[in-house]
Tab-separated table of C-alpha atoms and ligand atoms in Angstrom:
chain	number	residue	atom	x	y	z
A	16	MET	CA	-5.429	-45.544	80.643
A	17	ALA	CA	-9.169	-44.908	80.581
A	18	ASN	CA	-10.387	-41.781	82.387
A	19	THR	CA	-13.545	-43.416	83.666
A	20	SER	CA	-15.401	-40.138	84.229
A	21	ASP	CA	-15.284	-39.284	80.490
A	22	THR	CA	-18.554	-38.974	78.609
A	23	VAL	CA	-18.398	-40.933	75.368
A	24	LEU	CA	-20.467	-40.818	72.169
A	25	VAL	CA	-20.669	-43.849	69.875
A	26	ILE	CA	-22.115	-43.012	66.444
A	27	GLY	CA	-23.235	-46.147	64.615
A	28	ALA	CA	-23.763	-47.877	67.958
A	29	CYS	CA	-26.268	-50.418	66.619
A	30	GLY	CA	-23.980	-51.822	63.932
A	31	GLN	CA	-21.877	-54.991	64.009
A	32	LEU	CA	-18.902	-53.367	65.760
A	33	GLY	CA	-20.827	-50.588	67.530
A	34	SER	CA	-23.203	-52.860	69.425
A	35	GLU	CA	-20.325	-54.767	71.049
A	36	LEU	CA	-17.995	-51.796	71.509
A	37	THR	CA	-20.719	-49.725	73.191
A	38	LEU	CA	-21.360	-52.470	75.764
A	39	GLU	CA	-17.644	-52.742	76.516
A	40	LEU	CA	-17.311	-48.952	76.834
A	41	ARG	CA	-20.288	-48.962	79.230
A	42	ASN	CA	-18.517	-51.612	81.343
A	43	LEU	CA	-15.492	-49.325	81.556
A	44	TYR	CA	-17.040	-45.847	81.781
A	45	GLY	CA	-20.452	-46.616	83.309
A	46	GLY	CA	-23.729	-47.039	81.418
A	47	SER	CA	-24.929	-43.440	81.739
A	48	ASN	CA	-21.587	-42.022	80.498
A	49	VAL	CA	-21.723	-43.775	77.130
A	50	VAL	CA	-24.344	-42.488	74.684
A	51	ALA	CA	-25.312	-44.897	71.923
A	52	ALA	CA	-26.336	-43.010	68.777
A	53	ASP	CA	-27.674	-44.397	65.539
A	54	ILE	CA	-30.175	-43.708	62.783
A	55	SER	CA	-32.614	-46.221	64.295
A	56	ALA	CA	-33.145	-47.564	67.824
A	57	PRO	CA	-31.266	-50.645	69.107
A	58	LYS	CA	-32.972	-54.036	68.809
A	59	GLN	CA	-30.585	-55.762	71.228
A	60	ALA	CA	-32.045	-55.637	74.747
A	61	ASP	CA	-28.644	-55.339	76.501
A	62	LEU	CA	-27.717	-52.346	74.354
A	63	ARG	CA	-31.135	-50.725	74.819
A	64	ASP	CA	-31.230	-51.218	78.577
A	65	SER	CA	-27.642	-50.428	79.579
A	66	GLY	CA	-27.486	-46.672	78.872
A	67	PRO	CA	-28.822	-43.680	76.920
A	68	PHE	CA	-29.759	-43.882	73.239
A	69	GLU	CA	-30.076	-40.882	70.894
A	70	LYS	CA	-31.411	-41.001	67.354
A	71	VAL	CA	-28.747	-39.351	65.196
A	72	ASP	CA	-28.139	-38.947	61.486
A	73	VAL	CA	-24.420	-38.143	61.217
A	74	LEU	CA	-25.201	-35.915	58.219
A	75	ASP	CA	-27.310	-33.639	60.445
A	76	THR	CA	-24.877	-31.132	61.984
A	77	LYS	CA	-27.552	-29.435	64.113
A	78	VAL	CA	-28.542	-32.684	65.829
A	79	LEU	CA	-24.851	-33.446	66.437
A	80	ALA	CA	-24.185	-29.972	67.915
A	81	ASP	CA	-27.268	-30.179	70.187
A	82	LEU	CA	-26.168	-33.593	71.391
A	83	ALA	CA	-22.626	-32.412	72.140
A	84	ALA	CA	-23.984	-29.374	74.026
A	85	LYS	CA	-26.227	-31.678	76.099
A	86	TYR	CA	-23.632	-34.296	77.051
A	87	LYS	CA	-20.235	-32.483	76.750
A	88	PHE	CA	-18.467	-35.491	75.226
A	89	LYS	CA	-14.781	-36.105	75.924
A	90	GLN	CA	-14.520	-38.924	73.367
A	91	ILE	CA	-16.319	-39.762	70.119
A	92	TYR	CA	-16.257	-43.121	68.337
A	93	HIS	CA	-17.571	-42.516	64.820
A	94	LEU	CA	-18.394	-45.915	63.307
A	95	ALA	CA	-21.233	-45.135	60.874
A	96	ALA	CA	-20.302	-45.981	57.270
A	97	VAL	CA	-21.538	-47.599	54.073
A	98	LEU	CA	-19.397	-50.738	53.544
A	99	SER	CA	-17.718	-52.071	50.402
A	100	ALA	CA	-20.434	-54.119	48.682
A	101	THR	CA	-23.354	-51.783	49.503
A	102	GLY	CA	-21.241	-48.776	48.528
A	103	GLU	CA	-20.928	-50.061	44.964
A	104	LYS	CA	-24.718	-50.023	44.590
A	105	ASN	CA	-24.945	-46.298	45.362
A	106	PRO	CA	-21.438	-44.804	45.114
A	107	LYS	CA	-22.447	-41.137	45.452
A	108	PHE	CA	-24.410	-41.768	48.629
A	109	ALA	CA	-21.586	-43.913	50.062
A	110	TRP	CA	-19.142	-41.085	49.401
A	111	LYS	CA	-21.494	-38.527	50.981
A	112	LEU	CA	-22.182	-40.521	54.118
A	113	ASN	CA	-18.601	-41.678	54.626
A	114	MET	CA	-16.898	-38.331	53.915
A	115	ASP	CA	-19.427	-35.728	55.124
A	116	GLY	CA	-20.070	-37.873	58.206
A	117	LEU	CA	-16.355	-37.849	59.021
A	118	PHE	CA	-16.019	-34.087	58.444
A	119	ASN	CA	-19.050	-33.425	60.642
A	120	VAL	CA	-17.497	-35.416	63.476
A	121	LEU	CA	-13.993	-33.941	63.107
A	122	ASP	CA	-15.372	-30.381	63.029
A	123	LEU	CA	-17.682	-31.069	65.970
A	124	ALA	CA	-14.722	-32.419	67.933
A	125	LEU	CA	-12.733	-29.239	67.269
A	126	GLU	CA	-15.647	-26.896	68.071
A	127	GLN	CA	-16.663	-28.721	71.250
A	128	LYS	CA	-13.108	-29.446	72.422
A	129	VAL	CA	-13.597	-33.213	72.367
A	130	GLU	CA	-10.345	-34.777	73.560
A	131	LYS	CA	-10.191	-37.961	71.465
A	132	VAL	CA	-11.843	-39.263	68.310
A	133	TYR	CA	-11.853	-42.846	67.000
A	134	TRP	CA	-12.603	-43.543	63.348
A	135	PRO	CA	-12.253	-46.982	61.735
A	136	SER	CA	-10.461	-47.493	58.458
A	137	SER	CA	-10.193	-50.811	56.601
A	138	ILE	CA	-8.051	-53.113	54.482
A	139	ALA	CA	-10.223	-51.677	51.673
A	140	VAL	CA	-7.774	-48.745	51.462
A	141	PHE	CA	-5.501	-51.125	49.535
A	142	GLY	CA	-5.985	-52.023	45.873
A	143	PRO	CA	-4.822	-54.191	42.983
A	144	SER	CA	-1.286	-52.699	42.883
A	145	THR	CA	-0.707	-53.134	46.634
A	146	PRO	CA	1.606	-56.046	47.621
A	147	ARG	CA	-0.911	-58.703	48.684
A	148	GLN	CA	1.199	-60.710	51.123
A	149	ASN	CA	2.185	-59.164	54.431
A	150	THR	CA	0.989	-55.776	53.179
A	151	PRO	CA	3.194	-53.090	54.763
A	152	GLN	CA	1.958	-50.129	56.801
A	153	HIS	CA	3.175	-47.711	54.118
A	154	THR	CA	2.782	-48.970	50.548
A	155	ILE	CA	1.007	-48.410	47.226
A	156	MET	CA	-2.688	-47.700	47.797
A	157	ASP	CA	-5.019	-47.702	44.798
A	158	PRO	CA	-8.450	-48.665	46.198
A	159	ASN	CA	-11.072	-49.281	43.534
A	160	THR	CA	-14.271	-49.344	45.596
A	161	VAL	CA	-15.962	-46.137	46.701
A	162	TYR	CA	-15.757	-47.450	50.272
A	163	GLY	CA	-11.983	-47.947	49.956
A	164	ILE	CA	-11.515	-44.536	48.331
A	165	SER	CA	-13.512	-42.878	51.127
A	166	LYS	CA	-11.485	-44.716	53.788
A	167	GLN	CA	-8.184	-43.736	52.159
A	168	ALA	CA	-9.263	-40.086	51.834
A	169	GLY	CA	-10.594	-40.217	55.404
A	170	GLU	CA	-7.218	-41.436	56.670
A	171	ARG	CA	-5.516	-38.453	55.041
A	172	TRP	CA	-8.047	-36.081	56.626
A	173	CYS	CA	-7.591	-37.641	60.076
A	174	GLU	CA	-3.852	-37.100	59.827
A	175	TYR	CA	-4.478	-33.551	58.533
A	176	TYR	CA	-6.690	-32.645	61.524
A	177	PHE	CA	-4.032	-34.089	63.849
A	178	GLN	CA	-1.125	-32.213	62.215
A	179	LYS	CA	-2.900	-28.886	61.564
A	180	TYR	CA	-5.288	-28.614	64.491
A	181	GLY	CA	-3.816	-30.969	67.097
A	182	LEU	CA	-6.987	-33.112	67.199
A	183	ASP	CA	-6.208	-36.497	68.774
A	184	VAL	CA	-7.761	-38.769	66.128
A	185	ARG	CA	-6.896	-42.480	66.209
A	186	SER	CA	-7.676	-45.173	63.672
A	187	LEU	CA	-7.279	-48.862	62.769
A	188	ARG	CA	-7.466	-50.568	59.387
A	189	TYR	CA	-9.804	-53.428	60.316
A	190	PRO	CA	-9.772	-56.690	58.399
A	191	GLY	CA	-13.115	-58.524	58.036
A	192	LEU	CA	-14.752	-58.629	61.483
A	193	ILE	CA	-16.535	-61.741	62.732
A	194	GLY	CA	-18.848	-61.819	65.742
A	195	TYR	CA	-21.949	-63.668	66.918
A	196	LYS	CA	-23.900	-60.826	68.531
A	197	ALA	CA	-24.793	-58.760	65.460
A	198	LEU	CA	-24.751	-59.267	61.709
A	199	PRO	CA	-22.511	-57.162	59.481
A	200	GLY	CA	-24.184	-55.007	56.836
A	201	GLY	CA	-23.057	-54.978	53.231
A	202	GLY	CA	-19.377	-55.946	53.320
A	203	THR	CA	-17.292	-58.283	51.154
A	204	THR	CA	-16.133	-60.257	54.194
A	205	ASP	CA	-19.696	-60.858	55.495
A	206	TYR	CA	-19.699	-64.457	54.252
A	207	ALA	CA	-17.430	-65.382	57.161
A	208	VAL	CA	-20.236	-64.489	59.606
A	209	ASP	CA	-23.156	-65.888	57.591
A	210	ILE	CA	-21.428	-69.248	57.183
A	211	TYR	CA	-21.606	-69.967	60.951
A	212	HIS	CA	-25.350	-69.209	61.041
A	213	LYS	CA	-26.054	-71.531	58.104
A	214	ALA	CA	-23.839	-74.283	59.573
A	215	LEU	CA	-25.809	-74.247	62.837
A	216	GLU	CA	-29.124	-74.222	61.008
A	217	GLY	CA	-28.003	-77.418	59.253
A	218	GLU	CA	-28.116	-75.771	55.823
A	219	THR	CA	-25.679	-75.826	52.910
A	220	PHE	CA	-23.950	-72.449	52.602
A	221	GLU	CA	-23.709	-70.828	49.166
A	222	CYS	CA	-20.585	-68.673	49.217
A	223	PHE	CA	-20.333	-65.524	47.059
A	224	LEU	CA	-16.519	-65.858	46.940
A	225	SER	CA	-14.505	-68.688	45.398
A	226	GLY	CA	-13.136	-71.400	47.692
A	227	ASN	CA	-9.504	-70.242	47.634
A	228	THR	CA	-10.084	-66.506	48.231
A	229	TYR	CA	-7.802	-65.574	51.135
A	230	LEU	CA	-8.690	-62.485	53.160
A	231	PRO	CA	-7.472	-61.031	56.468
A	232	MET	CA	-10.049	-61.507	59.238
A	233	MET	CA	-10.417	-60.896	62.987
A	234	TYR	CA	-12.680	-62.167	65.769
A	235	MET	CA	-14.698	-59.432	67.461
A	236	PRO	CA	-13.142	-59.709	70.965
A	237	ASP	CA	-9.750	-58.994	69.364
A	238	ALA	CA	-11.178	-56.045	67.408
A	239	ILE	CA	-12.697	-54.565	70.592
A	240	LYS	CA	-9.438	-55.067	72.486
A	241	ALA	CA	-7.366	-53.452	69.714
A	242	THR	CA	-9.721	-50.462	69.578
A	243	LEU	CA	-9.640	-49.865	73.321
A	244	ASP	CA	-5.886	-50.505	73.600
A	245	LEU	CA	-5.279	-47.892	70.900
A	246	MET	CA	-7.682	-45.374	72.455
A	247	HIS	CA	-6.183	-45.828	75.919
A	248	ALA	CA	-2.540	-45.675	74.809
A	249	PRO	CA	-0.637	-42.508	75.820
A	250	ALA	CA	-0.773	-40.017	72.898
A	251	GLU	CA	3.008	-40.107	72.369
A	252	GLN	CA	2.838	-43.871	71.693
A	253	VAL	CA	0.354	-43.357	68.867
A	254	LYS	CA	2.867	-42.610	66.130
A	255	VAL	CA	0.735	-43.535	63.108
A	256	ARG	CA	-1.853	-40.819	62.627
A	257	ASP	CA	-3.495	-41.951	59.413
A	258	SER	CA	-4.460	-45.521	60.419
A	259	TYR	CA	-2.706	-48.593	61.828
A	260	ASN	CA	-2.515	-51.907	59.947
A	261	LEU	CA	-4.085	-54.585	62.151
A	262	SER	CA	-3.901	-58.347	61.749
A	263	ALA	CA	-5.064	-61.553	63.428
A	264	MET	CA	-5.613	-64.365	60.887
A	265	SER	CA	-6.136	-65.018	57.168
A	266	PHE	CA	-8.219	-67.814	55.705
A	267	SER	CA	-10.191	-68.876	52.637
A	268	PRO	CA	-13.809	-70.147	52.453
A	269	GLU	CA	-12.370	-73.678	52.075
A	270	GLU	CA	-10.398	-73.300	55.306
A	271	ILE	CA	-13.232	-71.854	57.396
A	272	THR	CA	-15.427	-74.715	56.111
A	273	ALA	CA	-12.838	-77.270	57.263
A	274	SER	CA	-12.680	-75.530	60.651
A	275	ILE	CA	-16.485	-75.715	61.030
A	276	GLN	CA	-16.518	-79.382	59.890
A	277	LYS	CA	-14.345	-80.275	62.914
A	278	HIS	CA	-17.513	-79.548	64.972
A	279	LEU	CA	-20.231	-80.209	62.377
A	280	PRO	CA	-18.870	-82.919	60.014
A	281	ASP	CA	-21.966	-82.867	57.754
A	282	PHE	CA	-21.707	-79.159	56.966
A	283	LYS	CA	-21.458	-78.391	53.234
A	284	ILE	CA	-20.536	-75.356	51.140
A	285	THR	CA	-21.093	-74.485	47.461
A	286	TYR	CA	-19.522	-71.604	45.543
A	287	LYS	CA	-21.210	-68.982	43.381
A	288	PRO	CA	-18.844	-65.993	43.096
A	289	ASP	CA	-20.559	-62.669	42.314
A	290	SER	CA	-19.382	-59.045	41.978
A	291	ARG	CA	-17.860	-59.190	45.470
A	292	GLN	CA	-15.177	-61.574	44.130
A	293	GLN	CA	-13.574	-58.689	42.240
A	294	ILE	CA	-13.481	-56.586	45.405
A	295	ALA	CA	-11.923	-59.437	47.412
A	296	ASP	CA	-9.318	-60.011	44.677
A	297	SER	CA	-8.196	-56.375	44.970
A	298	TRP	CA	-7.545	-56.626	48.720
A	299	PRO	CA	-4.507	-57.982	50.609
A	300	GLN	CA	-4.339	-61.616	51.714
A	301	SER	CA	-2.289	-60.897	54.826
A	302	ILE	CA	-1.247	-57.778	56.728
A	303	ASP	CA	1.977	-56.646	58.402
A	304	ASP	CA	0.931	-54.981	61.659
A	305	SER	CA	4.364	-54.608	63.219
A	306	ALA	CA	3.821	-50.842	63.776
A	307	ALA	CA	0.796	-51.595	66.002
A	308	GLN	CA	2.800	-54.292	67.818
A	309	GLN	CA	5.725	-51.963	68.458
A	310	ASP	CA	3.858	-48.729	69.258
A	311	TRP	CA	1.139	-49.964	71.649
A	312	GLY	CA	1.755	-53.668	72.119
A	313	TRP	CA	-0.901	-55.190	69.829
A	314	LYS	CA	-1.269	-58.989	69.972
A	315	PRO	CA	-4.376	-60.943	68.908
A	316	ALA	CA	-5.739	-63.842	70.990
A	317	TYR	CA	-7.839	-65.800	68.450
A	318	ASP	CA	-6.837	-67.913	65.450
A	319	LEU	CA	-9.342	-69.572	63.076
A	320	ASP	CA	-10.021	-72.707	65.135
A	321	ALA	CA	-10.297	-70.811	68.440
A	322	MET	CA	-12.740	-68.391	66.796
A	323	THR	CA	-14.808	-71.217	65.261
A	324	ALA	CA	-15.164	-72.999	68.616
A	325	ASP	CA	-16.261	-69.789	70.361
A	326	MET	CA	-18.587	-68.664	67.543
A	327	LEU	CA	-20.407	-72.000	67.366
A	328	LEU	CA	-20.733	-72.256	71.146
A	329	ASN	CA	-22.163	-68.752	71.557
A	330	LEU	CA	-24.372	-68.782	68.459
A	331	LYS	CA	-25.879	-72.088	69.596
A	332	LYS	CA	-26.554	-70.635	73.049
A	333	MET	CA	-28.163	-67.530	71.512
A	334	LYS	CA	-30.367	-69.581	69.205
A	335	GLU	CA	-31.496	-71.791	72.133
A	336	GLU	CA	-32.355	-68.685	74.193
A	337	GLN	CA	-34.341	-67.238	71.279
A	338	THR	CA	-36.311	-70.490	70.932
A	339	LEU	CA	-37.146	-70.439	74.675
A	340	ALA	CA	-38.205	-66.750	74.675
B	22	AKB	C1	-16.121	-54.943	54.111
B	22	AKB	O1	-16.058	-56.116	53.716
B	22	AKB	O2	-16.523	-54.010	53.416
B	22	AKB	C2	-15.647	-54.641	55.511
B	22	AKB	C3	-14.217	-54.236	55.533
B	22	AKB	C4	-13.156	-55.219	55.266
B	22	AKB	O3	-13.925	-53.101	55.784
B	22	AKB	N1	-15.855	-55.775	56.363
């Protein structure tokens, strides 16, 4: 259950997940109790106007300590990270941001007696030797992107802080996340967001993955629900302390195209695989999330066609509002 008087910090609040999660946390905990923090100010009016914003670089420990002293946070959601495709362009920086950022947050949580920390992991922790169908919770992990390596190492550190120091850190291995409110930044699964924008603009979509590349994906409302369900579960129900497998749907570019064509029959796609194809080919095609189902009752609501209908409806509405403004 949520303790609605908690003060909550969201680091990376302006990102694809952060901008939606922060609004939902503000609904639950009250606008002034949820501090949105990011390296640059929010562009979304609802995020900007619904509660406090603090400019924070997660690599700056002094700024983090000052912030914690000011607000006395009970919970921290640390979402800031360099994703898979961008990480390959500057591996050393990706490693620094992803690992030092996590250490800074874990140490801050210990020092300031923060009660709960959330940190997202990813299907990128898996690699070419991992079973690709129904990938188990515990299996071979040989990630070959710097993002995946940092997420795998981060999972081990989260479990370490839980076992050694009793810090209540919780984590989910997200599949590709799809939402209409904000664009993702630099991932291998980003095509599955971009494709809806192009379809509504009446343009042909050039896909950077081949047509039959299956990847696990999830609609944003399910991702938000999973995150909050995990964070609000009683501690004894959270038995996995590295990171939970999480699943909703799997599809290929060909299948998402067919789903969009049910609404927009003239929509067309072409394929021009680039370096992201190799990353996608090293990841699972489907995920076994039975541990999440058993431990805290996880169940997704959206499949591909339900997501497509909702995405197109809301994106269209947003685009019409932007034209009127
Ligand atoms: C990415 O593609 O890098 C992310 C992820 C699956 O973690 N969306």
